[in-house]
PDB file of C-alpha atoms in Angstrom:
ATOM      1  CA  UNK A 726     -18.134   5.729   1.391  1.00 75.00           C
ATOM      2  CA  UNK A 727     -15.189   3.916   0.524  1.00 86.00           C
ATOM      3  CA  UNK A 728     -14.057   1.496   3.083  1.00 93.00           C
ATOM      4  CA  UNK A 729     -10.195  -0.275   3.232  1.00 96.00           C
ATOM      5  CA  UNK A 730      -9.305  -3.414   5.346  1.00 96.00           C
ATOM      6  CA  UNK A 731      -6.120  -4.248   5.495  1.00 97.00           C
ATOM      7  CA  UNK A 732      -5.055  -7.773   6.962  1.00 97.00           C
ATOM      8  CA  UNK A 733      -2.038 -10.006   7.112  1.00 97.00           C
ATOM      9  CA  UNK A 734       0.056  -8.173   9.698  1.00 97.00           C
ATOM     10  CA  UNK A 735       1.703  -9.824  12.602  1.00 98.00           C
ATOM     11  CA  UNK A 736       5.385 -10.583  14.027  1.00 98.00           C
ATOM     12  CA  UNK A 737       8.032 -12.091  11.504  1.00 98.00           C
ATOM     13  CA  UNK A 738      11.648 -12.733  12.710  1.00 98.00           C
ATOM     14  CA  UNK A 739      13.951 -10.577  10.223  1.00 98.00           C
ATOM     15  CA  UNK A 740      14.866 -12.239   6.756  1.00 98.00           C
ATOM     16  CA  UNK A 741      11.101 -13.594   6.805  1.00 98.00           C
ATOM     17  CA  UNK A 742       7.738 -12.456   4.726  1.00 98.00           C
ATOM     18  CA  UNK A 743       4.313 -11.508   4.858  1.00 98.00           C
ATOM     19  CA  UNK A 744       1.569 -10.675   2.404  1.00 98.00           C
ATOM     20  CA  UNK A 745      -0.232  -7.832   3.393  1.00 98.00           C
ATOM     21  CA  UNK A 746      -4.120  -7.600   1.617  1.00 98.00           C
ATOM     22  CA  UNK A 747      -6.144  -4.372   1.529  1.00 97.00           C
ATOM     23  CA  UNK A 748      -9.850  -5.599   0.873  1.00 96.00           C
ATOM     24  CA  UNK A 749     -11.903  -2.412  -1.028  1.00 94.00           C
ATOM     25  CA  UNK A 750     -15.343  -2.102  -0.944  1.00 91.00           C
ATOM     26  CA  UNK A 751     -18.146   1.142  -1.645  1.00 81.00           C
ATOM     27  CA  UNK A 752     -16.954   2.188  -5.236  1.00 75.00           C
ATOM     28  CA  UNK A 753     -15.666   0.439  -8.221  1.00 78.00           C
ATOM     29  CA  UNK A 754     -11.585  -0.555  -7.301  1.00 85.00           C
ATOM     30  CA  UNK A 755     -10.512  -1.296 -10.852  1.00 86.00           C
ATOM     31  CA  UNK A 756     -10.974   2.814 -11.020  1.00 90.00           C
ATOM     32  CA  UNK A 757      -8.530   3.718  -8.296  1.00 93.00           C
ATOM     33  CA  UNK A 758      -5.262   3.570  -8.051  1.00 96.00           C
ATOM     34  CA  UNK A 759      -3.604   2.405  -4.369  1.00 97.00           C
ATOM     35  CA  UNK A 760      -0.872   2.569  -2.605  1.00 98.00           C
ATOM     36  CA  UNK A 761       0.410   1.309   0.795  1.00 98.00           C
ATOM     37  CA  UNK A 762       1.931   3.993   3.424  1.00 98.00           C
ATOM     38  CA  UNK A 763       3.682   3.201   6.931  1.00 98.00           C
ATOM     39  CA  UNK A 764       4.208   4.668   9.867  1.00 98.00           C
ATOM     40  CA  UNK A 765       6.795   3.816  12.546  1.00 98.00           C
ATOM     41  CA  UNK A 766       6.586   4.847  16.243  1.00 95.00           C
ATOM     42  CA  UNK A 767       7.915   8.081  16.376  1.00 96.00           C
ATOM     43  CA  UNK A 768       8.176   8.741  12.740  1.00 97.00           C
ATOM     44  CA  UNK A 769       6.304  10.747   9.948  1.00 97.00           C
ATOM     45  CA  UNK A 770       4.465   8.814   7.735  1.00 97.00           C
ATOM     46  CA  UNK A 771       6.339   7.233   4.799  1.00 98.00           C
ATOM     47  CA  UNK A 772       5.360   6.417   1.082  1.00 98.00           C
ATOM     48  CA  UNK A 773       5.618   2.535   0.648  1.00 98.00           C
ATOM     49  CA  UNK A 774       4.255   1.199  -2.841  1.00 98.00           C
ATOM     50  CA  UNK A 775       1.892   2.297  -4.966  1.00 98.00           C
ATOM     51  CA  UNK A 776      -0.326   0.634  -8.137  1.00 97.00           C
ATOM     52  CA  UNK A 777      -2.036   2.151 -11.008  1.00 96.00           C
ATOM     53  CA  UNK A 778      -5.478   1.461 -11.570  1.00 94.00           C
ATOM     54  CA  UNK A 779      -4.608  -0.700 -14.180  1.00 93.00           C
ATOM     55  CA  UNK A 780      -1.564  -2.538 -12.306  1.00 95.00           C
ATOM     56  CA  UNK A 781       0.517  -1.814 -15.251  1.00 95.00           C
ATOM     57  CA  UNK A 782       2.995   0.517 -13.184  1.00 96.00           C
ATOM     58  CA  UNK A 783       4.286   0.047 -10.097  1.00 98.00           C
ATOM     59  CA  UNK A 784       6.451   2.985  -7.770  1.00 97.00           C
ATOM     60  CA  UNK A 785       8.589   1.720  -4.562  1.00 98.00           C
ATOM     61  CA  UNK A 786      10.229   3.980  -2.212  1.00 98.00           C
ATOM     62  CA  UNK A 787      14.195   3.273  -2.398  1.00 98.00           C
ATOM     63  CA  UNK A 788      14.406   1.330   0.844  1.00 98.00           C
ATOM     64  CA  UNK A 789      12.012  -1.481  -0.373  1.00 98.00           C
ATOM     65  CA  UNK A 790      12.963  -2.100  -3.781  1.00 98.00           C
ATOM     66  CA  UNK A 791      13.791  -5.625  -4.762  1.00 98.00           C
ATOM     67  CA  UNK A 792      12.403  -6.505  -1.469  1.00 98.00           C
ATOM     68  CA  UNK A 793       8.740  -5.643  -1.730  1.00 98.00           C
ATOM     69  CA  UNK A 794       6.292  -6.239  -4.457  1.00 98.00           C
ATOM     70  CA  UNK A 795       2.715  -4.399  -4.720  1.00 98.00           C
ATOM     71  CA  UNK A 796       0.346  -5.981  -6.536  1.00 98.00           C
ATOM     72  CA  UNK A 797      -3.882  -6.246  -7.375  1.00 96.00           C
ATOM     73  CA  UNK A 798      -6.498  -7.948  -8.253  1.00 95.00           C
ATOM     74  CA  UNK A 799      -9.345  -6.214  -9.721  1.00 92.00           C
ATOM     75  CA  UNK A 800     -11.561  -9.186  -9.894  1.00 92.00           C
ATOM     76  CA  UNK A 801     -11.221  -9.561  -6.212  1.00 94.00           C
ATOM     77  CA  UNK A 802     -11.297  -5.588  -5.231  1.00 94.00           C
ATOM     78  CA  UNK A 803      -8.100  -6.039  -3.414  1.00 96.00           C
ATOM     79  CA  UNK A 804      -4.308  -4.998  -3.564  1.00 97.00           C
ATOM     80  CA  UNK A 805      -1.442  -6.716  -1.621  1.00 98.00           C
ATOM     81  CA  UNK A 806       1.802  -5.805  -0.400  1.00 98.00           C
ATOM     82  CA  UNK A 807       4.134  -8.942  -0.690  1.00 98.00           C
ATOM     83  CA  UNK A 808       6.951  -8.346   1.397  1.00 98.00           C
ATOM     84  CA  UNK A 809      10.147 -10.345   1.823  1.00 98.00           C
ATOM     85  CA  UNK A 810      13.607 -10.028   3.407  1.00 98.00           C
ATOM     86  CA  UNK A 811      11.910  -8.312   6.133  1.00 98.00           C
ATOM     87  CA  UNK A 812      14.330  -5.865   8.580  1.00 98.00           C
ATOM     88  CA  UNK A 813      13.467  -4.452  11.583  1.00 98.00           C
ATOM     89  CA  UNK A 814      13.357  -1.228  10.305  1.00 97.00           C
ATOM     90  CA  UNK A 815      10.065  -2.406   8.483  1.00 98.00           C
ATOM     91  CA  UNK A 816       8.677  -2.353  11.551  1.00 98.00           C
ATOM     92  CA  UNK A 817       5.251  -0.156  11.400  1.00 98.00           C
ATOM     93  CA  UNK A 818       1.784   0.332  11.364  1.00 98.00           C
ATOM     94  CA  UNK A 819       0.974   0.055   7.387  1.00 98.00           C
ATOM     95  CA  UNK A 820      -1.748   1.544   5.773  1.00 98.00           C
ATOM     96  CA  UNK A 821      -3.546   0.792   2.506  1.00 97.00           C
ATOM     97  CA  UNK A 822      -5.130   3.659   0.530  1.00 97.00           C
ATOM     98  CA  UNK A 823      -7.344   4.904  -2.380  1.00 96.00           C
ATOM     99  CA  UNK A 824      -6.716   7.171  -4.755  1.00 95.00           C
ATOM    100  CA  UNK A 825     -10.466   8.193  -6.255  1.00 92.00           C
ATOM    101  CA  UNK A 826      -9.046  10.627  -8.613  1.00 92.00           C
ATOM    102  CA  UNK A 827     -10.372  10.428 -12.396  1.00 86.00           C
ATOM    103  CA  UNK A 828      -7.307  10.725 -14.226  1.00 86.00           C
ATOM    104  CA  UNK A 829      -6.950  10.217 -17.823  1.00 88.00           C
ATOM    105  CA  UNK A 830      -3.240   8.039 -18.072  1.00 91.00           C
ATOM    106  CA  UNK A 831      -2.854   4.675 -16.074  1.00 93.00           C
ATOM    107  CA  UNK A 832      -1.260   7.048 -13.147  1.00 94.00           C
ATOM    108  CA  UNK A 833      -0.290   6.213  -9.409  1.00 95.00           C
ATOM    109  CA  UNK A 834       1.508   8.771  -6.979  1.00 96.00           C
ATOM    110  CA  UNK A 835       3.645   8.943  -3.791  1.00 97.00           C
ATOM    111  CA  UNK A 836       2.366  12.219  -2.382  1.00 97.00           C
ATOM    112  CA  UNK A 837      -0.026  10.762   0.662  1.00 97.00           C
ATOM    113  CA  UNK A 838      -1.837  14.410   0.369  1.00 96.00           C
ATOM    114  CA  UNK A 839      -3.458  13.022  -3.259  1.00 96.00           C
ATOM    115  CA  UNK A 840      -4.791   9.884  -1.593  1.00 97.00           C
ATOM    116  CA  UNK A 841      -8.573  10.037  -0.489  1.00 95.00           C
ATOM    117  CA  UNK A 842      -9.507   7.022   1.527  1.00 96.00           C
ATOM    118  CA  UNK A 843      -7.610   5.350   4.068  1.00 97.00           C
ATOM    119  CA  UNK A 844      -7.450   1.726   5.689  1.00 97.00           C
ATOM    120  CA  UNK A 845      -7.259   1.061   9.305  1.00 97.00           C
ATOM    121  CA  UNK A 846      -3.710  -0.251   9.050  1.00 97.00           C
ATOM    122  CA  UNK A 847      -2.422  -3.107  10.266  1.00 98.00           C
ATOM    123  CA  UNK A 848       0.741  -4.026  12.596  1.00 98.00           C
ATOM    124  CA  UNK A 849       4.001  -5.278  11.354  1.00 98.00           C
ATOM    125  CA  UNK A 850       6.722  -5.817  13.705  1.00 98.00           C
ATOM    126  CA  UNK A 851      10.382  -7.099  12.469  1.00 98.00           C
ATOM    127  CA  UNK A 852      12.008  -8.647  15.563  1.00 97.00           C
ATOM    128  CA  UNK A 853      16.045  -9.405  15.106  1.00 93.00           C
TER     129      UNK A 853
END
C-alpha cells in the first residue's frame, strides 16, 4: 500500500508562507506523478498543483499561480507545496496525492478522479 504524510500545516497571518511536504512511502515515488488538492469548509474539493514524475512539468490552478510553487525530490520520496503570499481564501485542509498510473510521456493531471492514493491532509488556516 502506498502511504502519504503530509506535514507543514499550521496558522500563517495573510501575506506569509509555508512549505507544505508530502513524505511517500510503499512503492517507488520517482514513478508517480503528484499533486496537491484542498478542501475548504463547505466547499468541493479543488485541484491545487500537480508534478510529473519527472518534475519537468508543473500545472497550477489559476488562483495560485505566481504564488505557489510545487516541487520534488525523488531522492528523498517527497513533494512540497511552497506557498507564499498566503490569503485567507487559502484557507483549507490540503491533501497530497499519488498518481500510480504507468504512463508513457512525463504526464501529470488535474482531474482528482485519476489520482490513486491519498494523504491524510494537513490544516492551513490564513487569518487576516
Amino acid at each position: 500500500q502506498v502511504q502519504l504524510v503530509e506535514s507543514g500545516g499550521g496558522l500563517v497571518q495573510a501575506g506569509g508562507s509555508l512549505r507544505l511536504s508530502c513524505a511517500a512511502s510503499g512503492r517507488t515515488f520517482s514513478r508517480d506523478a503528484m499533486g496537491w488538492f484542498r478542501q475548504a469548509t463547505g466547499k468541493e474539493r479543488e485541484f491545487v498543483a500537480a508534478i510529473t514524475r519527472s518534475g519537468g512539468s508543473t500545472l497550477y490552478v489559476d488562483s495560485v499561480k505566481g504564488r505557489f510553487t510545487i516541487s520534488r525530490d525523488n531522492a528523498k520520496n517527497t513533494v512540497y507545496l511552497q506557498m507564499n503570499s498566503l490569503k485567507p481564501e487559502d484557507t483549507a485542509v490540503y491533501y497530497c496525492a499519488a498518481d500510480t498510473a504507468l504512463y508513457y510521456s512525463d504526464y501529470a493531471t488535474q482531474f482528482a478522479h485519476e489520482y490513486d492514493y491519498w494523504g491524510q491532509g494537513t490544516q492551513v488556516t490564513v487569518s487576516s
